[in-house]
XYZ file of C-alpha atoms in Angstrom:
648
model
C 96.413 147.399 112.015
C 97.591 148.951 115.025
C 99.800 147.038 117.894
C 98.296 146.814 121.679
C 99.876 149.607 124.135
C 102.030 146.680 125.916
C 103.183 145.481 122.759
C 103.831 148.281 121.151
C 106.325 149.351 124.089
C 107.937 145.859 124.206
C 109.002 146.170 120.550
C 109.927 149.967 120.935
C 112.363 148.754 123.739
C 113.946 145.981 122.112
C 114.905 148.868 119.135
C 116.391 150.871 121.507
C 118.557 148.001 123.358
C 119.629 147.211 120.254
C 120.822 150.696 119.042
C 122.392 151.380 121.980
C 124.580 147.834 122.057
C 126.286 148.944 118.863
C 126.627 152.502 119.476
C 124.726 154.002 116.912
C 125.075 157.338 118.290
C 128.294 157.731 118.205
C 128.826 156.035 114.282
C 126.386 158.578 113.395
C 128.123 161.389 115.148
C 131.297 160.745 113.430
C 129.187 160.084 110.234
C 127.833 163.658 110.273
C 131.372 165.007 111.304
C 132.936 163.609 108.270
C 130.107 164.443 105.778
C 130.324 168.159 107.084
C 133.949 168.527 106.591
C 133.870 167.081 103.202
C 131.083 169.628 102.284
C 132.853 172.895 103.597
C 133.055 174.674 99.999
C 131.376 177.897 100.687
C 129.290 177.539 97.521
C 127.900 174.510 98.277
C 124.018 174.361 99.421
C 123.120 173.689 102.787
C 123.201 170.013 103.801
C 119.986 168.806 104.415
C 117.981 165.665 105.484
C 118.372 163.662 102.697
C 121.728 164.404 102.215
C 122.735 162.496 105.458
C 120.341 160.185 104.895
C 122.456 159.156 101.671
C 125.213 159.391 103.350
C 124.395 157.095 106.127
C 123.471 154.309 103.312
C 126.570 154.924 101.521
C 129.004 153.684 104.561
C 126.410 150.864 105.165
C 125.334 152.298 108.788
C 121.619 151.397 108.168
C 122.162 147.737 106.612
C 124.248 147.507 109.832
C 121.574 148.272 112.028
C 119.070 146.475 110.391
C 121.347 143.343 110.157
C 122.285 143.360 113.696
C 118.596 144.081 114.740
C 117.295 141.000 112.853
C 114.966 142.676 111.253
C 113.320 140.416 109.491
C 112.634 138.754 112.476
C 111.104 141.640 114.480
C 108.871 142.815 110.953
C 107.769 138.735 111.624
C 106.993 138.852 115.044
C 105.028 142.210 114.703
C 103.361 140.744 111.785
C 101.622 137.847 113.557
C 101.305 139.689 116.666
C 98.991 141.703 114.355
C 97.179 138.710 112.737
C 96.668 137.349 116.315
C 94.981 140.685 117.180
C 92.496 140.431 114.278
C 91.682 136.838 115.255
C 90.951 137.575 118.861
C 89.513 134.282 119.822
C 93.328 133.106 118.825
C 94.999 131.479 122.131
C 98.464 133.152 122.325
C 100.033 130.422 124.151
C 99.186 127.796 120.953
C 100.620 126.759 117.620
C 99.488 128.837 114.829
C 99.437 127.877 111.094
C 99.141 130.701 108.771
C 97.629 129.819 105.552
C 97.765 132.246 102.477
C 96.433 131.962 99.512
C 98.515 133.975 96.674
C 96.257 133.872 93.087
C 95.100 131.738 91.126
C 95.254 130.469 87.355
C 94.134 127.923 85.040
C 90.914 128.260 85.331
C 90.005 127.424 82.154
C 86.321 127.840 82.369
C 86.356 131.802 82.469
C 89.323 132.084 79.803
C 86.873 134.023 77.397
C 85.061 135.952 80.394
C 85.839 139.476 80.099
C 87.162 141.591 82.928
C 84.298 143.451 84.934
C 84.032 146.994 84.820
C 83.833 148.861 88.234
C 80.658 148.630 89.980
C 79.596 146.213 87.465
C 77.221 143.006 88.831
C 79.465 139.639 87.849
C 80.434 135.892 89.325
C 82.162 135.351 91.782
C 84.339 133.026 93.862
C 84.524 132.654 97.493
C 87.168 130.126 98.952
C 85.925 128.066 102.535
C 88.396 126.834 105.210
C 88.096 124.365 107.927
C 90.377 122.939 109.530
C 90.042 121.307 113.146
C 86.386 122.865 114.179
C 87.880 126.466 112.846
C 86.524 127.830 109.788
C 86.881 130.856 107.526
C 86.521 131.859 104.026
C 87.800 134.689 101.799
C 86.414 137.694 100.183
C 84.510 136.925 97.147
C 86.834 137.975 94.181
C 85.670 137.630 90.649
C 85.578 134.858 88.018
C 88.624 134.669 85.684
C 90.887 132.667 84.501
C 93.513 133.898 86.888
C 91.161 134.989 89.785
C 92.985 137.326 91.923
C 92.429 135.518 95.560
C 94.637 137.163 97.808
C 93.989 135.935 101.487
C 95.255 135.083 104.814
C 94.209 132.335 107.278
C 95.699 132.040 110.620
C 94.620 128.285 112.162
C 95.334 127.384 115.836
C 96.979 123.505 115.789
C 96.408 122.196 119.402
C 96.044 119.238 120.975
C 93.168 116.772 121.579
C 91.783 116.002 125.362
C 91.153 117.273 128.333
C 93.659 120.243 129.976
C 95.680 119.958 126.464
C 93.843 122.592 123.993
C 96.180 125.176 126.059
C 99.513 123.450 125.405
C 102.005 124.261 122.585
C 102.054 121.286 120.688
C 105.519 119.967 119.443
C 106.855 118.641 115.864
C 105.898 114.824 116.820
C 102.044 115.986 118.033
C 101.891 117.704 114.998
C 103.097 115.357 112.818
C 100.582 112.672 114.026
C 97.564 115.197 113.563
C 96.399 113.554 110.354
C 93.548 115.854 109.933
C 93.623 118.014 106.720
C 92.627 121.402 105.757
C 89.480 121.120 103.767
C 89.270 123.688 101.527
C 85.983 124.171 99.590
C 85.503 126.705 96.141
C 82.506 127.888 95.106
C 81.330 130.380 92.620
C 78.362 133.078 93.294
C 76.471 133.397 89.993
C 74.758 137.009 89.405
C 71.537 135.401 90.044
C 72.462 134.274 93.578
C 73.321 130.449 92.746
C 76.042 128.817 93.860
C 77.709 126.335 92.386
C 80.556 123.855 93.924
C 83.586 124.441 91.793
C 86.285 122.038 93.905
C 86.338 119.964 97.267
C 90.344 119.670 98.032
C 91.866 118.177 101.320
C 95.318 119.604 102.057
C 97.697 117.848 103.947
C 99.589 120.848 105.483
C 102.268 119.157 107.704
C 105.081 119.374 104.912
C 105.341 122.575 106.786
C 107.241 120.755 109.310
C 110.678 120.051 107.386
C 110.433 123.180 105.608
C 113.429 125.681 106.784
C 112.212 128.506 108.825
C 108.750 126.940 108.668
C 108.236 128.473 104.974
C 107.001 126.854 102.504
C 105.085 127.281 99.218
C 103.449 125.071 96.609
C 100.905 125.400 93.902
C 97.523 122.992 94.552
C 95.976 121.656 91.921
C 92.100 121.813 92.504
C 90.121 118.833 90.788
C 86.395 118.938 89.720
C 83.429 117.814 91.283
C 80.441 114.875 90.370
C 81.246 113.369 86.789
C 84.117 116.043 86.398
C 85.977 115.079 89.629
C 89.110 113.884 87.582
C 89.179 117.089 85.620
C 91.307 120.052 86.651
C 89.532 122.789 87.739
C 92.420 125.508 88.544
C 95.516 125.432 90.470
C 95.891 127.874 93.800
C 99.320 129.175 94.407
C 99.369 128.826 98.373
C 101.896 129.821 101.333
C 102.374 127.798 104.430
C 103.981 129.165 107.819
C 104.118 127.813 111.261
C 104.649 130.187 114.184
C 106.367 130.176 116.507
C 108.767 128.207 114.105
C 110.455 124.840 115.593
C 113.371 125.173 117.062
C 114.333 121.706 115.071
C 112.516 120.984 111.944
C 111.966 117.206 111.405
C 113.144 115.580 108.168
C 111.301 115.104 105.075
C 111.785 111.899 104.716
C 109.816 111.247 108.383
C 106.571 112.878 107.285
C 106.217 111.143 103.930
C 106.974 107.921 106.235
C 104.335 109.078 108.081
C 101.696 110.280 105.470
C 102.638 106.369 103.621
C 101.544 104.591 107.149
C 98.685 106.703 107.173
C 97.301 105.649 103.528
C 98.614 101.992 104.021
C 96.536 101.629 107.430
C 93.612 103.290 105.860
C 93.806 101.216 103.059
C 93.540 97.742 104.936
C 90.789 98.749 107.126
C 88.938 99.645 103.889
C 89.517 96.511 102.238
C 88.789 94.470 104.622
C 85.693 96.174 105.529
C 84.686 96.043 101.757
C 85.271 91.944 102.138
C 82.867 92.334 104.943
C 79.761 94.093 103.429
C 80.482 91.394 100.225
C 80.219 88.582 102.700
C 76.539 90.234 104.213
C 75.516 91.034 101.366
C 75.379 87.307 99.682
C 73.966 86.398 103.403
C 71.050 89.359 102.889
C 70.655 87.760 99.298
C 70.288 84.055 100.887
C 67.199 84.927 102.960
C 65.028 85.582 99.944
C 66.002 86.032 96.032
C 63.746 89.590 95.823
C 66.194 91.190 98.468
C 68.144 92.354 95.294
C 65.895 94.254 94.275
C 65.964 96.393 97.346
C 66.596 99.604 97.900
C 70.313 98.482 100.381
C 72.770 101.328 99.824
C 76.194 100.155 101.617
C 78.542 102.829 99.583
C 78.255 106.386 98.157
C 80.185 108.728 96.765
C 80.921 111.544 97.575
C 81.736 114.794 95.446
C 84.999 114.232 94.681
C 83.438 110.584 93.573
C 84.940 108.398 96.699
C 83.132 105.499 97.523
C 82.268 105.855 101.429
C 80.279 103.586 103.420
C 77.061 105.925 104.597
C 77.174 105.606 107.715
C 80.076 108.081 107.533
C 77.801 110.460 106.319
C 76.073 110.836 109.638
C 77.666 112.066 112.580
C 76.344 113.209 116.400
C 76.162 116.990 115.511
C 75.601 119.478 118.377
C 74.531 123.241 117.253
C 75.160 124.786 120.748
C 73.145 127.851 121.172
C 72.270 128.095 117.373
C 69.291 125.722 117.384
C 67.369 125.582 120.492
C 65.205 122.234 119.500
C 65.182 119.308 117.214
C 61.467 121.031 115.332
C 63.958 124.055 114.302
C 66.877 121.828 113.321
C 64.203 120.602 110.573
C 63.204 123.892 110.061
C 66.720 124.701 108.970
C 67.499 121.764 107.086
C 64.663 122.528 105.002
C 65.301 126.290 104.363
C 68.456 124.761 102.631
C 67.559 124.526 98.811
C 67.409 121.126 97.113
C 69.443 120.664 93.745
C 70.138 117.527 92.047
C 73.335 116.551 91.021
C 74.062 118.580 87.595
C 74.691 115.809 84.826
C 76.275 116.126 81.072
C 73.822 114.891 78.964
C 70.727 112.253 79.462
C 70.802 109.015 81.454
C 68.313 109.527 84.256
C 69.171 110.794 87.956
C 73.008 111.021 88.998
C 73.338 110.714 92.664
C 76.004 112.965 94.786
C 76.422 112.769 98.378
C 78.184 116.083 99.549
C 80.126 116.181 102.914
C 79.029 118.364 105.167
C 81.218 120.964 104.572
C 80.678 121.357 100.765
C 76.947 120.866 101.512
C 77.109 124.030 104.149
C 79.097 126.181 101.891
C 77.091 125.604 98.629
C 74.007 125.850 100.816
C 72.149 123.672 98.558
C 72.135 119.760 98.130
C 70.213 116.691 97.282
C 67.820 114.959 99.490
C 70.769 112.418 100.270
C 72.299 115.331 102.185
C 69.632 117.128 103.627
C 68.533 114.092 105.335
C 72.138 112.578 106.766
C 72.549 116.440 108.132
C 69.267 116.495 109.636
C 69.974 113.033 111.619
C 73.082 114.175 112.669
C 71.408 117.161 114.141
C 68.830 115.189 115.667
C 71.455 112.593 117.223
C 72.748 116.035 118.962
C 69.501 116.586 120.186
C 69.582 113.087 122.077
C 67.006 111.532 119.806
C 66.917 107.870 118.445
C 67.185 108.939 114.751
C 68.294 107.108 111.330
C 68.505 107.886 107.600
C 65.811 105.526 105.661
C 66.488 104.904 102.131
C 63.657 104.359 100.231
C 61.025 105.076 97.416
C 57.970 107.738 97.733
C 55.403 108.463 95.048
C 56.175 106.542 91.643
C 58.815 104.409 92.744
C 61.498 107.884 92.838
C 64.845 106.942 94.975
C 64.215 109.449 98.575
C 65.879 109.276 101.325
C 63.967 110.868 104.573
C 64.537 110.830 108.527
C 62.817 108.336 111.214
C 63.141 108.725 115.113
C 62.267 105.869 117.571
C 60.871 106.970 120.951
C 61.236 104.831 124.252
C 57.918 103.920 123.926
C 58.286 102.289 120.215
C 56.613 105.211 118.679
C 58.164 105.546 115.235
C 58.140 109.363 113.473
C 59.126 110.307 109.754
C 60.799 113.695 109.257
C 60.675 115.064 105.918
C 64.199 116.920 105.522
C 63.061 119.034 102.675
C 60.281 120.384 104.403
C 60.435 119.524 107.954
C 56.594 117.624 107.841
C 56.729 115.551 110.592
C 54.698 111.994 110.543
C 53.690 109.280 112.584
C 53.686 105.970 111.519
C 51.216 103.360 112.445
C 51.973 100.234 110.312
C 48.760 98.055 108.999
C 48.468 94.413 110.282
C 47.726 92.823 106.832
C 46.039 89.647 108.759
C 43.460 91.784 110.408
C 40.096 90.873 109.093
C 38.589 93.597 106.731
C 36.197 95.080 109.220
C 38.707 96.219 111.396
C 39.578 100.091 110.449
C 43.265 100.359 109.408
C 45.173 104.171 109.666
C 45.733 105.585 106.387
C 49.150 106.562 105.990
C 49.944 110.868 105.777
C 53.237 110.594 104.488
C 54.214 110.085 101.032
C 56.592 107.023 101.444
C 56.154 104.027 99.442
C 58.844 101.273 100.366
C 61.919 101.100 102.074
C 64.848 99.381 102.013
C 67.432 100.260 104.531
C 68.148 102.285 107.609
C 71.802 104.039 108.932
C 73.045 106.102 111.683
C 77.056 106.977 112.382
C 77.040 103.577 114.644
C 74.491 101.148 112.979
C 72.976 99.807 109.421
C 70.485 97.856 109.046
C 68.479 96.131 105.955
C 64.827 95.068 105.619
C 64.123 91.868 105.117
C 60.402 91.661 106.158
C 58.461 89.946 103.579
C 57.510 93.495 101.823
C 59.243 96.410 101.717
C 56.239 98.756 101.660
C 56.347 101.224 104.608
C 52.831 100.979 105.810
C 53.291 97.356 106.699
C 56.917 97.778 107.870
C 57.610 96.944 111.344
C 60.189 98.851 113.149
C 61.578 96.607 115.839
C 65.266 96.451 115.272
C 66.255 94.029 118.120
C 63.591 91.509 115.978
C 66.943 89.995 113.116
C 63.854 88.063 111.490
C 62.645 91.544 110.264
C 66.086 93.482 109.835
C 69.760 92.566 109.361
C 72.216 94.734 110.807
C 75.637 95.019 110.432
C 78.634 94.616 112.655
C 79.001 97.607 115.203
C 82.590 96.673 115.220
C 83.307 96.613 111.191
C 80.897 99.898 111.204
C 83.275 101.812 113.722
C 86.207 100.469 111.613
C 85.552 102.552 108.896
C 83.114 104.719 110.316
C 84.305 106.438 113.713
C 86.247 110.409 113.492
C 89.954 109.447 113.272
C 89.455 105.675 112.057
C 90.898 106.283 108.785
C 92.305 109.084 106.686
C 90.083 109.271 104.180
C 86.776 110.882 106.248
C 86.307 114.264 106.103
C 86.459 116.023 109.308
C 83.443 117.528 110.908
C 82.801 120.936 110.563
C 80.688 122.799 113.353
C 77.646 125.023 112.041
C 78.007 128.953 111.694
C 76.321 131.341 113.151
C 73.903 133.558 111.239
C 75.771 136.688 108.895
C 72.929 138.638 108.041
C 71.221 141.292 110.212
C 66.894 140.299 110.158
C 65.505 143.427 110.783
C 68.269 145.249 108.218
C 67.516 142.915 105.314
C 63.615 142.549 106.601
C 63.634 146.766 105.481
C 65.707 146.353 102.713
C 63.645 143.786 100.938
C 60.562 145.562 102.216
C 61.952 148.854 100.763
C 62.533 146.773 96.996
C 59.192 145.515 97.542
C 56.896 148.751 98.138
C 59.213 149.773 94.643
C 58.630 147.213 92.664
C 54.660 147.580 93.204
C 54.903 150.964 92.843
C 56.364 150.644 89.391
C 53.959 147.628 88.482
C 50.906 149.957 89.348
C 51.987 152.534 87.538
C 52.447 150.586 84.367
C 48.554 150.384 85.053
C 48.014 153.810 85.262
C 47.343 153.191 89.119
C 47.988 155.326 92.322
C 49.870 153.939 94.793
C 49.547 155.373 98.525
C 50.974 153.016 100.912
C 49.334 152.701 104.798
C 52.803 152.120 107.239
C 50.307 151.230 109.904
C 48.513 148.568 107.850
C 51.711 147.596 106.981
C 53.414 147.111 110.400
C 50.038 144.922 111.388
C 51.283 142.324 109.384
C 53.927 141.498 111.104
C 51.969 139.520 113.912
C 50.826 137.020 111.169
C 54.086 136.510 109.702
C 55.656 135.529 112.682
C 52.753 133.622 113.651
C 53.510 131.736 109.816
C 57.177 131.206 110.727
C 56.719 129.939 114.447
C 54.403 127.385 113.490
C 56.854 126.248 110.830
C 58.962 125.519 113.910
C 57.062 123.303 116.277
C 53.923 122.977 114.624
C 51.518 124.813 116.650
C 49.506 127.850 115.462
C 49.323 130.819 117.789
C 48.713 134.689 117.683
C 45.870 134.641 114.610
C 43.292 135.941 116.786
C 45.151 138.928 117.868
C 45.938 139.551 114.392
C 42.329 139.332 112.765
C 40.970 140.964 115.679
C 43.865 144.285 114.745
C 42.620 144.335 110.883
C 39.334 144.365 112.212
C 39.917 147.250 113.847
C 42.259 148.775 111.449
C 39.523 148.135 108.347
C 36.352 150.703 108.340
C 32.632 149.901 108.003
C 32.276 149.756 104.249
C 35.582 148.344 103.495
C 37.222 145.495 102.061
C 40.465 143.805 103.232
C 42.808 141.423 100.819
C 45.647 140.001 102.299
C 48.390 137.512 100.849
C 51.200 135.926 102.234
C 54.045 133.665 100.894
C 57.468 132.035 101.994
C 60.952 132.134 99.839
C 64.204 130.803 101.294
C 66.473 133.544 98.782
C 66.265 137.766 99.212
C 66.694 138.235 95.606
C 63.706 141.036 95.226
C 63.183 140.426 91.252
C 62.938 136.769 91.618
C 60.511 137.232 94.535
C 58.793 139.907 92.873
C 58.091 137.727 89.668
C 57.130 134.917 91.863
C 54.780 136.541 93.278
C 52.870 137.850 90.363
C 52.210 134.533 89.101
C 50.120 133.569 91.991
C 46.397 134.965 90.572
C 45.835 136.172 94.736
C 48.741 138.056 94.849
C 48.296 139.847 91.467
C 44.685 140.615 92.544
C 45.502 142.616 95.505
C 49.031 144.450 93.613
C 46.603 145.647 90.941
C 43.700 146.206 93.185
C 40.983 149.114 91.610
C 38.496 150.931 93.641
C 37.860 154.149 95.863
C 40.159 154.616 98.604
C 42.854 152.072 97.961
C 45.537 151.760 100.442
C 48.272 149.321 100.035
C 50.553 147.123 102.423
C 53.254 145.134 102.602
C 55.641 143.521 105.131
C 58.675 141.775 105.001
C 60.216 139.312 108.113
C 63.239 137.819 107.506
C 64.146 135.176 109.636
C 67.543 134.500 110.576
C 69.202 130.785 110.824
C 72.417 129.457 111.262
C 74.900 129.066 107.918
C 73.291 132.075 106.413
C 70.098 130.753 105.826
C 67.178 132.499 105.894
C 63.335 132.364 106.294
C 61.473 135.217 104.254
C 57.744 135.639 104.371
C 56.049 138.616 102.650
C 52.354 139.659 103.277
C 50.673 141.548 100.772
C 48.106 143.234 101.359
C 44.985 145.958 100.236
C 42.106 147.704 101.790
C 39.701 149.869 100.088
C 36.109 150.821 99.839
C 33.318 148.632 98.299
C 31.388 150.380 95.602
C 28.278 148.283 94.214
C-alpha cells in the first residue's frame, strides 16, 4: 500500500537528515577509494555494483546507518501510517490497538479433514471483531486443524463523553476501560450454514505493561451450548498499542485492576441473585399455581452464563439502516430460526445468544429474535417488552408486545413480523355479549422484560386472551426493583455483560445478486425442461413485468399495506394475447443458494406446473428481486411465470 504525497516526503526527509548527520558521503567515498586501490591488479574484472555493495557490508557502513536511523522504528511508523490509510474512518489524533491474529491449531474437529484442492468448494471459518461500537472480521480461510488465519485489526481506544472521542487517551483511561474485545468464530458449511464455533471475550489491556507495547499470547477458544467447557482451538494472537506509552504501567497494577473488576462484579451479582430469591418466594406467596408459570429471571447465554434477561435487551438505534419499526420486524424475521443443536434426546435445550454471536451466525432461536427485535423497537421510541410465554400446544415462545399511550396493546411476531392486536375477553360478561376472537397464536403467558423493567403475571389465569395489560395495576403484575434491575442490568454495571454491538450495513449488491440468481434460475429451468424433451424460449419483457409484483410482495411485508397490483395485472393484460393463457408463481426465501431454491421450488405442485408447462407458443419468465437489509440479510422473491396459447 502506497504512502500519501505529504507523508511520503516527511519520511524521505527524515532519511536524508539522518545520512547527512553522520556523513555518509564521505565514509562511502573513502570506502570506494580503498576498495579500488586494493583491486588495482590489471587482471582483475571490473568492479561492479555488487562488489561495493559487499564491500560496504563488510566494514559495517550499512548496519551503521540503519542503527543510527532507528530503523526499526521508521519501518514501524510507516507501517501503521499505512494501516491508518486502509482504515480511513481511523482518527489520527487517537489511540490505536492493533490486533493480529497469527494461525491457529488444535482444532481437533477437522484433524481428519483433508486439505482442499484449488478452486475446490469446502468449510470455512470467518473470525468477527468488536470491540467498542467498531467491528470487523477476517477473510474466510478454510477448516483444518491448524487453520491458517492470518489477519490484522487496527481498533481506535478513545474516551467516553462529550468533546473526549478526539483526545489521546493515557495508560490510567485505558486501564479503567473494562470493555473487552469480543471475538466471535464461526464456520461457513458448503451448503451456506453457519455454525457458531466459539464466543471469547479478550481482555486486551495486558498490552499496557508489555515493553514497547508488544505482546503475544496464545487464546484458548472454548465451545459453545452443552460444549462450552470444551476446547475448541487455540488462536496464536499479537497485541500492539500505537503510539506506544512513553511509561508502561506495571503488571502487577492491571491484574489489581482486572481482580477489583471481578470482585465488584461478583457482589453485585450475588446480591442481586439474593434479591430475585427473596421475590420469588413473595411471587410464590400470592397463589401456590404461580410455580407453574412460565417466570424466567436467568438465562444463559452461549458460553452457558447465567444472566438475568433483562440484559438481553438493550435501546438499539439502527441510524439510517432501518427507516421504521414495521422494517425492523421485517429484518428480524429474514434472520433464520435454529434451535439450539443438542447431543442426544432430552427434549428442547434453550440458548440465548448475545447479540453479537446472534448477528454473526445470522441465525438464532426465538429467545433471540425477539430480545433483538425489542431492542430495535425501544430505538424506535416505542413502549415494547419481551413476553415469555406458551403458543399452540403448550410449546415455550417468546414474542414482542408494544403499549401505546392510549393502552392499546400489539403482539409482534419476531419470526415473521405478523403484527396483532390484542383485545382481552371480560370472562364476567354475560354470554350474549360478542367477545373478539383472538388472531394470534398465543396461549398463556407468564412474564414480561425490557433492559429497565420485569414484571410477572399474577392475574388469576395466565391465558393471554383474558390477560390484562395494566402494569401500574401490582394486583395483576409484580415487578421488580428498577434499582436491583439497573444493578446488574445497565452497560458498564458489571464486567460480565457483553458490550453492544451496532448493526452493519448491507454487503451485498441487490441488483448484482438479483441477475445472478436470475441468471442460475433461467439455467436451471432450462436444464429441467430439457430433461422433458421441452423447448425453452424465454420472453425478457414478460420477465422484467414481474418485477412490479415482487416489489409490491416485499413492500407489503414491510408495513402491511398492499399497493401497485393493479398496475401490474393491468401490464400482463396487456402483455398476454387474445387466446392466451397466463400462469404466474411467486415465492419468498431468506438464502441465494440457487439449488436449494431451485429444489424448493419444484415441490410446490404450482410452480412445477408452469416450469413444465406444454402447449403451442410457450414463452417462459422469470424474475428475481433481491432485497437488501442490514447484517447481510436478504429478502429474495422469485416469480415464475408462463404464457402460451390455449388449444381445446
Amino acid at each position: 500500500m502506497s504512502l500519501p504525497p505529504e507523508k511520503a516526503g516527511e519520511l524521505k526527509q527524515i532519511i536524508r537528515d539522518h545520512l547527512i548527520k553522520m556523513d555518509i558521503h564521505g565514509r562511502i567515498r573513502d570506502v570506494l577509494a580503498e576498495t579500488v586501490r586494493s583491486e588495482q591488479d590489471p587482471g582483475q574484472r571490473h568492479l561492479t555494483e555488487g562488489d561495493f555493495i559487499r564491500a560496504l557490508q563488510q566494514r559495517g557502513i550499512v548496519d551503521d546507518v540503519m542503527k543510527d536511523l532507528r530503523f526499526a522504528n521508521v519501518v514501524h511508523s510507516v507501517f501503521f501510517v499505512c494501516l491508518l490509510q486502509k482504515h480511513r474512518n481511523i482518527d489520527l489524533k487517537r489511540r490505536c490497538l492493533y490486533l493480529q491474529v497469527v494461525g491457529g491449531k488444535a482444532f481437533l474437529e477437522h484433524l481428519q479433514e483433508p486439505e482442499p484442492l484449488p478452486g475446490q468448494v469446502c468449510s470455512t471459518f470467518t473470525l468477527y471483531l468488536h470491540f467498542r461500537n467498531q467491528r470487523f472480521h477476517s477473510k474466510p480461510v478454510p477448516c483444518a486443524c491448524e487453520p491458517d488465519l492470518q489477519e490484522g485489526f487496527l481498533l481506535e481506544i478513545h474516551k467516553d463523553g462529550p468533546g473526549e472521542g478526539s483526545k489521546m487517551v493515557d495508560a490510567t483511561t485505558m486501564l479503567s476501560i473494562c470493555d473487552p474485545i469480543h471475538m466471535v468464530l464461526i464456520r461457513n458449511d458448503t451448503s451456506g450454514e453457519t455454525t457458531l464455533v466459539s464466543s471469547y471475550y479478550l481482555d486486551w489491556r495486558t498490552v499496557l505493561s508489555a515493553p514497547s507495547g508488544k505482546t503475544s499470547f496464545a487464546i484458548e477458544l472454548l465451545g459453545v451450548g452443552s460444549e462450552s467447557k470444551v476446547p475448541a482451538g487455540v488462536l496464536n494472537v499479537k497485541l500492539e498499542l500505537y503510539p506506544p506509552l512513553a511509561e508502561t504501567l506495571q503488571h502487577d497494577i492491571i491484574t489489581t485492576q482486572q481482580s477489583l473488576e471481578r470482585q465488584r462484579t461478583a457482589e453485585r451479582e450475588r446480591l442481586f441473585l439474593i434479591y430475585a430469591k427473596q421475590w420469588w418466594r413473595e411471587f410464590l406467596e400470592i397463589r401456590p399455581s404461580h410455580q407453574n408459570k412460565l417466570v424466567k429471571i436467568f438465562a444463559q447465554d452461549e458460553n452457558g452464563v447465567n444472566r438475568p434477561v433483562c440484559s438481553y435487551v438493550r435501546l438499539l438505534r439502527a441510524g439510517r439502516l432501518l427507516e421504521s419499526p414495521r422494517q425492523a420486524a421485517r429484518f428480524v424475521s429474514l434472520l433464520a430460526q435454529e434451535r439450539a443443536p443438542a447431543v442426544g434426546g432430552g427434549g428442547r435445550q434453550e440458548q440465548w445468544c448475545s447479540l453479537m454471536a446472534f448477528l454473526c451466525r445470522n441465525k438464532g432461536d426465538c429467545e433471540d429474535h425477539a430480545t433483538l427485535l425489542c431492542s430495535l423497537l425501544l430505538g424506535f421510541g416505542l413502549d415494547s417488552y419481551v413476553c415469555v410465554g406458551t403458543k399452540g400446544k403448550a410449546t415455550p415462545h417468546t414474542w414482542v408486545m408494544t403499549l401505546g399511550t392510549d393502552g392499546t396493546v400489539t403482539f409482534w411476531e419476531s419470526l415473521t413480523a405478523h403484527r396483532y392486536l390484542h383485545q382481552p375477553i371480560n370472562p364476567d360478561d354475560p354470554p350474549l355479549v360478542a367477545q373478539p376472537k383472538p388472531a394470534y397464536p398465543y396461549s398463556t403467558i407468564g412474564c414480561v422484560f425490557n433492559h429497565k423493567a420485569f414484571l410477572a403475571n399474577c392475574q388469576p389465569t395466565d391465558a393471554v386472551e383474558l390477560c390484562v395489560f395494566d402494569f401500574q395495576d401490582q394486583s395483576r403484575w409484580k415487578s421488580m426493583s428498577e434499582e436491583a434491575l439497573n444493578s446488574v442490568c445497565v452497560p458498564g454495571a458489571t464486567t460480565s455483560l457483553p458490550p453492544t454491538p451496532p448493526l452493519c450495513s448491507p454487503s451485498l449488491d441487490p441488483a448484482q445478486s438479483s441477475n445472478q440468481l436470475e441468471l442460475e434460475m433461467r439455467y436451471l429451468v432450462s436444464e429441467q425442461r430439457k430433461d422433458l424433451g421441452l423447448a425453452t424460449v424465454w420472453d425478457d419483457s414478460l420477465s422484467y413485468l414481474l418485477s412490479a409484483a415482487l416489489s409490491a410482495y416485499e413492500m407489503e411485508r414491510c408495513t402491511g399495506v398492499s399497493c401497485g397490483n393493479e398496475e401490474f395485472q393491468d401490464a400482463v393484460r396487456r402483455a398476454v394475447p387474445d387466446g392466451h393463457t397466463f400462469k404466474g408463481f411467486p415465492i419468498h426465501f431468506v438464502h441465494r443458494n440457487a439449488r436449494r431454491v431451485f429444489t424448493a421450488c419444484l415441490r410446490s405442485p404450482f410452480c412445477e406446473e408452469i416450469i413444465c408447462c406444454r402447449g403451442d407458443h410457450v414463452r417462459m419468465a422469470v424474475r428475481v428481486r433481491v432485497f437488501a437489509y442490514p447484517e447481510s440479510a436478504c429478502a429474495v422473491w422469485i416469480m415464475f411465470a408462463c404464457k402460451y396459447r390455449s388449444v381445446l
